[in-house]
Coordinates of C-alpha atoms and ligand atoms in Angstrom, one line a residue:
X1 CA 0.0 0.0 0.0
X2 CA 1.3 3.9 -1.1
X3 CA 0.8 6.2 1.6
X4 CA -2.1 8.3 0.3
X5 CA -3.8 5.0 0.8
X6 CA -2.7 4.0 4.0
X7 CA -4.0 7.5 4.7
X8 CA -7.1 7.1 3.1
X9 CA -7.3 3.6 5.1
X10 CA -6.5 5.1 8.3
X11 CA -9.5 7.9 7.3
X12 CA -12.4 5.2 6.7
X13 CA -11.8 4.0 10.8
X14 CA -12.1 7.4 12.0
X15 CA -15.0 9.5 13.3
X16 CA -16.1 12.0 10.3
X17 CA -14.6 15.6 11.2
X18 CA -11.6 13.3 12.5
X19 CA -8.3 15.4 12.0
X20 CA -5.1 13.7 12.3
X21 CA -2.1 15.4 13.2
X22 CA 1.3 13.6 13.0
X23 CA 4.6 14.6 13.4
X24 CA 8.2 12.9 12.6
X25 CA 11.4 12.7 14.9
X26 CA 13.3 15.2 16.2
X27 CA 17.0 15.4 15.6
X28 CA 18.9 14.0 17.8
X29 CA 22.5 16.7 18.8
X30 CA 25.6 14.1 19.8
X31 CA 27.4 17.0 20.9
X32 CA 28.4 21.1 19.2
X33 CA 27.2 20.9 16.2
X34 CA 26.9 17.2 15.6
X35 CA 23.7 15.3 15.1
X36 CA 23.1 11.6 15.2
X37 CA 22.0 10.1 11.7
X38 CA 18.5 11.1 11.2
X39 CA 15.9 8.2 11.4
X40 CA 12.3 9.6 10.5
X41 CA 9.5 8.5 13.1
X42 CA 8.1 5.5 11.3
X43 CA 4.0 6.3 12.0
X44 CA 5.4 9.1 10.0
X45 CA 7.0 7.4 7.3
X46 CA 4.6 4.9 6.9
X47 CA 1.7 7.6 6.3
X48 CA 3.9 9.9 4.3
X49 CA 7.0 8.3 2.8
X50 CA 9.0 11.8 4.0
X51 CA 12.5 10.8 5.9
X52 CA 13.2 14.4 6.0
X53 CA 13.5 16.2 9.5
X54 CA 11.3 18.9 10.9
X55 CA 7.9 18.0 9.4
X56 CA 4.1 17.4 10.3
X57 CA 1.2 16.6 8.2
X58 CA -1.9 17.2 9.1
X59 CA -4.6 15.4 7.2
X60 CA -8.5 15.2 6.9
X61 CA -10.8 13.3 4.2
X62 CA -10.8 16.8 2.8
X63 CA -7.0 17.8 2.2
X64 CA -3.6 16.4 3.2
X65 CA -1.7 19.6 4.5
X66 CA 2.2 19.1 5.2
X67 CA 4.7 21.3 6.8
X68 CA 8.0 21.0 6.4
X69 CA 11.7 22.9 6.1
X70 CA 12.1 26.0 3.4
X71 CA 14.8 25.6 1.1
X72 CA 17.8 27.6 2.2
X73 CA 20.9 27.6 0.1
X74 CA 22.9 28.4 3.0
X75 CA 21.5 25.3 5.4
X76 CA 22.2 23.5 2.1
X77 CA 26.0 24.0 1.7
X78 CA 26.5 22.2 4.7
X79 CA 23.8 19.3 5.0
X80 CA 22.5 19.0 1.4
X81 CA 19.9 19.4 -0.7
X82 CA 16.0 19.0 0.9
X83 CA 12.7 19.0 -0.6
X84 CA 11.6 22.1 -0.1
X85 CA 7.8 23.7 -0.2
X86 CA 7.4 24.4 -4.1
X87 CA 8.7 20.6 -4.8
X88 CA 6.5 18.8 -1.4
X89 CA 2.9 19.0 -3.1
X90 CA 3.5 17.0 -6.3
X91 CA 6.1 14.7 -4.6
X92 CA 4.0 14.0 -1.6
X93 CA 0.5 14.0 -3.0
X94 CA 0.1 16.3 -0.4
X95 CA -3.0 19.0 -1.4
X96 CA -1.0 21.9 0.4
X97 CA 1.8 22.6 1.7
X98 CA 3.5 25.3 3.7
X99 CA 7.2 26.6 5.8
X100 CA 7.1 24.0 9.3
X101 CA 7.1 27.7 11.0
X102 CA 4.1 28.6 9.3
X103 CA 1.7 25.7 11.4
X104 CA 0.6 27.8 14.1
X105 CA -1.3 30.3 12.0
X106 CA -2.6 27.9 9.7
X107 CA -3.5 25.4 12.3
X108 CA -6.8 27.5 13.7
X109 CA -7.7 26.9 9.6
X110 CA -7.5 23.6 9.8
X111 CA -9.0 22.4 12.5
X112 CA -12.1 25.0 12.2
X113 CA -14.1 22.3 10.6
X114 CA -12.6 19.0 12.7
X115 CA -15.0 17.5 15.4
X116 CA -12.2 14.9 16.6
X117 CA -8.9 15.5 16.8
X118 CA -6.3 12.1 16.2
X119 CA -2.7 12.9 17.6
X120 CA 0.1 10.4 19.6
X121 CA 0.6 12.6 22.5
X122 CA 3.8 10.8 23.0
X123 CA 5.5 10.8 20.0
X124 CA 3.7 14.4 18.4
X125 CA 5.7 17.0 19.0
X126 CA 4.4 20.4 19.3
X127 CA 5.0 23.4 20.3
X128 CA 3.0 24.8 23.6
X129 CA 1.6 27.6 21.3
X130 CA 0.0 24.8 18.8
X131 CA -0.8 22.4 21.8
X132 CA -2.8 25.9 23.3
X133 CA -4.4 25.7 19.9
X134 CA -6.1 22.6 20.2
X135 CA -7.0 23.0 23.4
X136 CA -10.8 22.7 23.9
X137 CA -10.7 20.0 21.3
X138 CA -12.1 16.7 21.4
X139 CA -9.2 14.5 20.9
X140 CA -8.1 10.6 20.5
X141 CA -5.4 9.1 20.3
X142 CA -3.9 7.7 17.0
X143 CA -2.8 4.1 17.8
X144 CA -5.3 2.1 18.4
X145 CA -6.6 2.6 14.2
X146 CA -2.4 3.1 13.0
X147 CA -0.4 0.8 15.0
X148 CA -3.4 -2.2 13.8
X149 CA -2.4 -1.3 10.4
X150 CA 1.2 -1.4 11.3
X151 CA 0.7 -4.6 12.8
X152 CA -0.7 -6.5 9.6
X153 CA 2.1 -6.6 6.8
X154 CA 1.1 -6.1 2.9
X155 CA 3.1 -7.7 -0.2
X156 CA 5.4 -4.8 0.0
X157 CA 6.3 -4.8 3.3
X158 CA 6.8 -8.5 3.3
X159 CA 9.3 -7.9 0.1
X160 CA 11.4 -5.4 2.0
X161 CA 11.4 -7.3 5.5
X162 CA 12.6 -10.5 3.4
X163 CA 15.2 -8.6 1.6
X164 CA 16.5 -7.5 5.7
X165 CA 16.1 -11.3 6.6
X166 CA 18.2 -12.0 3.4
X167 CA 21.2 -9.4 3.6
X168 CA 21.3 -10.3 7.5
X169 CA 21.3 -13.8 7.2
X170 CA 24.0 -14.1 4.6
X171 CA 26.2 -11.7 6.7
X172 CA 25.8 -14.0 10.2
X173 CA 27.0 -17.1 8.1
X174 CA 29.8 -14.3 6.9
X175 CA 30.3 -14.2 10.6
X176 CA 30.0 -17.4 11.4
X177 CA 32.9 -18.3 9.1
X178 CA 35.5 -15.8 9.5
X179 CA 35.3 -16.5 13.5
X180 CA 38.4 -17.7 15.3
X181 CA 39.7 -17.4 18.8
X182 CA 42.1 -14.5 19.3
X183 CA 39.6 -12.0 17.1
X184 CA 37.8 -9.3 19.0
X185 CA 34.0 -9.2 19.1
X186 CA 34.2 -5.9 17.9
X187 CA 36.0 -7.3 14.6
X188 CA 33.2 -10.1 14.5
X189 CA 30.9 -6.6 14.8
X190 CA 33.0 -4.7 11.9
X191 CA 31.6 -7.8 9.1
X192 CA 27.7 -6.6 9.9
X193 CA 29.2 -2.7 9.9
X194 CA 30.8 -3.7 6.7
X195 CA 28.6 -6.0 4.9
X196 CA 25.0 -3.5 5.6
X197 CA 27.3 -0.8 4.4
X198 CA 28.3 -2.4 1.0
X199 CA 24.4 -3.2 0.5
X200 CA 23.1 0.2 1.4
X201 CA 21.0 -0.6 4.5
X202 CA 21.0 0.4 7.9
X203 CA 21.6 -1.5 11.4
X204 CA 18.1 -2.1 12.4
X205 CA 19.5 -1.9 16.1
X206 CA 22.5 -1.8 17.8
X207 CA 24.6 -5.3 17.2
X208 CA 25.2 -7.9 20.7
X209 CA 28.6 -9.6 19.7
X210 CA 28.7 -11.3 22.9
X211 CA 31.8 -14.2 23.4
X212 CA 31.5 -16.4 26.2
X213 CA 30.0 -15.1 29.4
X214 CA 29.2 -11.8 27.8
X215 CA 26.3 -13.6 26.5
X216 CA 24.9 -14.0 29.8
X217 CA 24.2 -10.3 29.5
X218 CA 21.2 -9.8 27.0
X219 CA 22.3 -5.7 26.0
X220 CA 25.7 -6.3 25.6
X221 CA 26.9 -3.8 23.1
X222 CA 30.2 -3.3 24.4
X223 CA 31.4 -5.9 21.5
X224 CA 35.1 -5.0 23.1
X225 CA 36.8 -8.6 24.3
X226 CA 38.4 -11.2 23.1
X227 CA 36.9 -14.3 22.1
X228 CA 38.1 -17.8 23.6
X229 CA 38.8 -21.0 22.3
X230 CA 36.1 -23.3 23.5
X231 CA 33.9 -20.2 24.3
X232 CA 30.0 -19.8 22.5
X233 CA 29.7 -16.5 20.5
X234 CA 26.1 -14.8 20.6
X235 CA 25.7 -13.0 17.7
X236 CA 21.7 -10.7 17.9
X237 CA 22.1 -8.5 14.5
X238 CA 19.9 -7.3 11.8
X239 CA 19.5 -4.5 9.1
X240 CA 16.8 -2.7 7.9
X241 CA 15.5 -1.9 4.3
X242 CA 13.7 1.1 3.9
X243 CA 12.4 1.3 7.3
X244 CA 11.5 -2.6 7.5
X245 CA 13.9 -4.2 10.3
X246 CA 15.1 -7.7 10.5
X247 CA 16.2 -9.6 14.3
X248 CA 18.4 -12.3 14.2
X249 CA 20.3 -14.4 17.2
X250 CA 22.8 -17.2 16.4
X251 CA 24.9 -18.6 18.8
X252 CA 27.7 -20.6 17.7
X253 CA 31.5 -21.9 18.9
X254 CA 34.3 -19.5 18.9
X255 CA 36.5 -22.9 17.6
X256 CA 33.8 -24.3 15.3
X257 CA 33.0 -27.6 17.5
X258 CA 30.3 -27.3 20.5
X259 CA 31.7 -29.4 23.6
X260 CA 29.2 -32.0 25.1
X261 CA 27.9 -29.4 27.7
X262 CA 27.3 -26.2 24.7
X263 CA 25.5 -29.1 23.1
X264 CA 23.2 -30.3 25.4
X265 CA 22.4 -26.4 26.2
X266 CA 22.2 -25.6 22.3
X267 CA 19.9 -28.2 21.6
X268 CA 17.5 -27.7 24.0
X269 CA 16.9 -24.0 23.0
X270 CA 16.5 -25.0 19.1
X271 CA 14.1 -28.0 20.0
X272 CA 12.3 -25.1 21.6
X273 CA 12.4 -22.8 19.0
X274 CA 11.5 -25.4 16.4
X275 CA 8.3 -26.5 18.4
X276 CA 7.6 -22.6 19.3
X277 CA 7.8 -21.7 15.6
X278 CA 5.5 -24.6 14.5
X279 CA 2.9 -23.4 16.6
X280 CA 2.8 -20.2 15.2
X281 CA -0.1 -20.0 12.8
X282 CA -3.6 -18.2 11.8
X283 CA -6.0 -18.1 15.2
X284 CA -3.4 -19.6 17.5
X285 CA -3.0 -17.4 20.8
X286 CA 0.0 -15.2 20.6
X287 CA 0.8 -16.7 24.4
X288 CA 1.3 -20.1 23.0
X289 CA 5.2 -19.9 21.6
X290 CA 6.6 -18.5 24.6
X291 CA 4.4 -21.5 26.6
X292 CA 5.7 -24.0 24.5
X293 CA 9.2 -23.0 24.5
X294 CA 9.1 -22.1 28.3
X295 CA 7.9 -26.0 29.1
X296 CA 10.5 -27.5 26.2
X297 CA 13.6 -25.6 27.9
X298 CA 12.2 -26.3 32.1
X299 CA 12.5 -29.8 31.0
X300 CA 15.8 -29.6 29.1
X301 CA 17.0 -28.2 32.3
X302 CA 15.3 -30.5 35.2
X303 CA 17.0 -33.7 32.9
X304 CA 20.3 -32.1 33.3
X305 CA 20.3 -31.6 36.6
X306 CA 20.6 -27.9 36.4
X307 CA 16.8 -26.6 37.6
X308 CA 15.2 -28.5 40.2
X309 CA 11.6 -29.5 39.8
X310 CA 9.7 -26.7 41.2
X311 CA 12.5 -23.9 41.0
X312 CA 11.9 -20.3 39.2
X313 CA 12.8 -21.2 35.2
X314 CA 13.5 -16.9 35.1
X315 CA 17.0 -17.7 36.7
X316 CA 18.2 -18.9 32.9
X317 CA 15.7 -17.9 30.9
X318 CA 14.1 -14.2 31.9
X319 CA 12.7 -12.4 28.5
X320 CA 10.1 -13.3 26.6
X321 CA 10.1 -15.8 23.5
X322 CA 9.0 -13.1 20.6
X323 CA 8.1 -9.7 19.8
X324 CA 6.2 -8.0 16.5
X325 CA 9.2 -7.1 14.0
X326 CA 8.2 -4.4 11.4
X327 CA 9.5 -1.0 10.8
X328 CA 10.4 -0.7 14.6
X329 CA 12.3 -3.8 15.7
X330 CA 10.2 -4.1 18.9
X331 CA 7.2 -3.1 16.6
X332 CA 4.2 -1.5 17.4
X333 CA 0.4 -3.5 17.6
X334 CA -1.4 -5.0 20.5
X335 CA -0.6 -8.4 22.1
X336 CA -4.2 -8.7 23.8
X337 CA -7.7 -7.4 22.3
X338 CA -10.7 -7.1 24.5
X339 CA -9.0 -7.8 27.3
X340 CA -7.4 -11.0 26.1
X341 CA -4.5 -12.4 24.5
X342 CA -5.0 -11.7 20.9
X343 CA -4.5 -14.7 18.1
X344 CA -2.6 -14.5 15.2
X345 CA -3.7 -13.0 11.7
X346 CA -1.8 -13.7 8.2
X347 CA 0.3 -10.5 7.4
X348 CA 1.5 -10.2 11.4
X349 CA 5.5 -11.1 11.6
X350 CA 6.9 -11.9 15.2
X351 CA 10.6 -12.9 16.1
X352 CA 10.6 -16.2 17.5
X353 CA 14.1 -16.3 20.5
X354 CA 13.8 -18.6 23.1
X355 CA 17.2 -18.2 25.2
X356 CA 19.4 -20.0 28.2
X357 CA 21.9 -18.3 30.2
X358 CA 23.7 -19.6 32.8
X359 CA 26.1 -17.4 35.0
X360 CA 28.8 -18.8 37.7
X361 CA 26.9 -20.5 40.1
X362 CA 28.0 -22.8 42.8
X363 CA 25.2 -24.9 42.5
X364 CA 25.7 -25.7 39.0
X365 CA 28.2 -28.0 37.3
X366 CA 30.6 -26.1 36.2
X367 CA 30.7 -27.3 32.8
X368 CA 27.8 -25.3 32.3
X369 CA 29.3 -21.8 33.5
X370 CA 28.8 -18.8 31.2
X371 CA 26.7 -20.3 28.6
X372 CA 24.4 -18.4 26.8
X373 CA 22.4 -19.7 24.5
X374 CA 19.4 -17.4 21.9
X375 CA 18.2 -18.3 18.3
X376 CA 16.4 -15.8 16.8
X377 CA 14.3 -15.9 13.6
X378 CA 11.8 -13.8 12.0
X379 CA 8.1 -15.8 11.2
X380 CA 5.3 -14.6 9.3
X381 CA 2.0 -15.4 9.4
X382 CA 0.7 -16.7 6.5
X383 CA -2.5 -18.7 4.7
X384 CA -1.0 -21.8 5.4
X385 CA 0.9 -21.9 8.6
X386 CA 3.8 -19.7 8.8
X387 CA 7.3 -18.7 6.7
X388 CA 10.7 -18.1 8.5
X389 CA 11.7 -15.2 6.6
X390 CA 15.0 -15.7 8.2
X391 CA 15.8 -19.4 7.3
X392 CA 18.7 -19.4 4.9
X393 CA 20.8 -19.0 8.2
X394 CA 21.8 -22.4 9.7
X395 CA 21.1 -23.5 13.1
X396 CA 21.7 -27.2 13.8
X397 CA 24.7 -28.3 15.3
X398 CA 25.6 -30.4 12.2
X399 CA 25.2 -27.6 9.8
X400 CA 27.1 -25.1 12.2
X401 CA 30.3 -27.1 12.3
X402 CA 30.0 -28.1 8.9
X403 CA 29.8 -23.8 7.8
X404 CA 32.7 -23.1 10.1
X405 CA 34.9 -26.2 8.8
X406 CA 34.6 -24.1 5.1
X407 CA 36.3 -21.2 5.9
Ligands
LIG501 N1 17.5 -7.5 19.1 C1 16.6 -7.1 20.0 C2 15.7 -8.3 20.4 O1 16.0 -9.4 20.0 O2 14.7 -8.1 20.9
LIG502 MN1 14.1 -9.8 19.0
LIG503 MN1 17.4 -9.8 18.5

């Protein structure tokens, strides 16, 4: 879907009179004069298909008004060319369009005939002179109608999320086989900097290169040790293309063969992501992975002795097993409707990362010190079941070795 219709979608939910007022990102200063790489909100840039800063559209079934930065040869010099006000109409389908300084005397204009006002008062920013403009106004909020929308992927969508599944699965098994004790996670880290780079897309989030016990903690992003024969590398990485993220985990040995304990602990978290994944499918409950994979990895741990029957499972395994994945990596939509856990619908895409981690502990062989353990793929919803968008990435123990042996 184009944005005018996504627009036009978003329209046919609301009250008549509904206004909706929407806003992108601000910039984000690192320090003086130096910003962070601009990433537009993505409610934003899914309704508009703007990435540019300093911009809000406000929209009605009657016009699609958007505000945004005036040219300025000067600004230009140093940060490039933008689209400017003469250019945004016919670009943006947009019916008017006006300076981003001009919306507080246009805004009493806009909103003269609106009975509801639709605005995120999160992630909207405005002004207090505009907010004082609105005030007296009936108003909703956005999400409930936009972040449904956002939930259920079209053709599209699914094209560019497989093309991030794609370009971050072949770069893992790039990983995977240029790994060798004595490297630096951070050089691991330099092949996904690298490889995203060379196909012109963007981290979708910041990578965990985590060697040995460093994938006990779950937002490592230090990357900065050295990895250790015999040690398990936990690689969580993924691009994004054109907005649309990807989330992969792969854990793997720094030396290319698991020992007997890595193993046992390995297996245990794919057997529960395999049977998580396969339950994943049109009108199941969305509860029903991270039951499955909860149960599959209590009993992987009671048979080795390392849980005791009755003991909290949240010791070695404390997040949850999936997530929506779409233009935000922890994407937007509801996990319960009426009060209930929601089911799945074709078009939804969750991650699917059951984990293990198991710090020093006393009470614990200590075979099975600093083992962490996540595989992470990306499912989607479909007619018949589900597709792993992120399956060209191996993850038995067979294939593993066999990868790292062809380096
Ligand atoms: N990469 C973040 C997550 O797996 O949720
Ligand atoms: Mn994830
Ligand atoms: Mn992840």
């Amino acid at each position: 879907m184009i944005p005018k219709n996504r627009r036009e979608k978003l329209l046919s939910q609301l009250n008549d009179g509904a206004l909706v007022i929407i806003s992108t990102n601000p910039e984000q200063l690192r320090n003086g004069d130096v910003y962070y790489p601009f990433r537009p909100h993505s409610d934003f840039w899914y309704l508009t298909g703007f990435k540019e800063p300093r911009a809000i559209a406000v929209f009605s079934k009657e016009h699609y008004t958007i505000f945004l930065r005036k040219k300025s040869p000067e600004r230009e010099i140093w940060d490039g060319e933008c689209l400017g006000i003469a250019k945004a109409v016919q670009t943006l389908g947009a019916s008017q369009a006006y300076p981003i300084n001009d919306l507080k005397h246009k805004l009493p204009q806009l909103i003269a005939n609106a009975t509801t006002l639709y605005y995120d008062f999160k992630s909207c920013i405005l002004d207090d002179e505009i907010i004082q403009c609105l005030d007296g106004m009936q108003t909703q909020s956005l999400n409930e109608y936009l972040h449904e929308m956002r939930l259920i992927k079209d053709d599209n969508e699914i094209v560019l999320m497989k093309k991030a599944a794609d370009i971050s699965a072949q770069t893992h098994q790039l990983a995977m086989q240029q790994t060798k004790a004595g490297l630096f996670e951070y050089e691991i880290a330099s092949i996904f900097d690298a490889n995203f780079k060379k196909n012109n897309v963007e981290h979708a989030y910041t990578s965990v290169v985590a060697g040995g016990k460093n994938a006990c903690i779950l937002h490592y992003i230090n990357n900065n040790q050295v990895l250790n024969d015999g040690d398990l590398l936990l690689i969580d990485a993924g691009c994004e293309v054109n907005g649309y993220a990807s989330d992969i985990t792969r854990t793997f040995p720094v030396n290319g063969k698991f020992s007997k304990a890595q193993r046992q602990i390995y297996q245990i978290v794919l057997d529960a992501q395999l049977a998580a994944i396969d339950c994943i499918k049109l009108g199941e409950v969305v509860t029903k992975p991270h039951q499955v994979a909860s149960q599959i990895i209590q009993q992987g741990l009671i048979n080795l002795g390392i849980l005791q029957i009755g003991e909290d499972l949240s010791q070695f395994y404390m997040h949850g097993t999936g997530h929506w994945l779409g233009m935000d990596v922890h994407d937007v939509g509801n996990y319960q409707q009426n009060n209930q856990h929601r089911q799945y619908k074709v078009g939804m895409v969750t991650t699917v990362e059951p984990g293990i981690y198991i710090r020093k502990n006393d009470k614990i062989n200590p075979q099975y010190w600093n083992i962490g353990v996540r595989i992470e793929d990306n499912v989607l919803i479909t007619d018949n079941g589900n597709s792993v968008l992120t399956k060209a990435i191996v993850k038995e123990i067979d294939k593993i070795e066999q990868l790292m042996r062809l380096k």
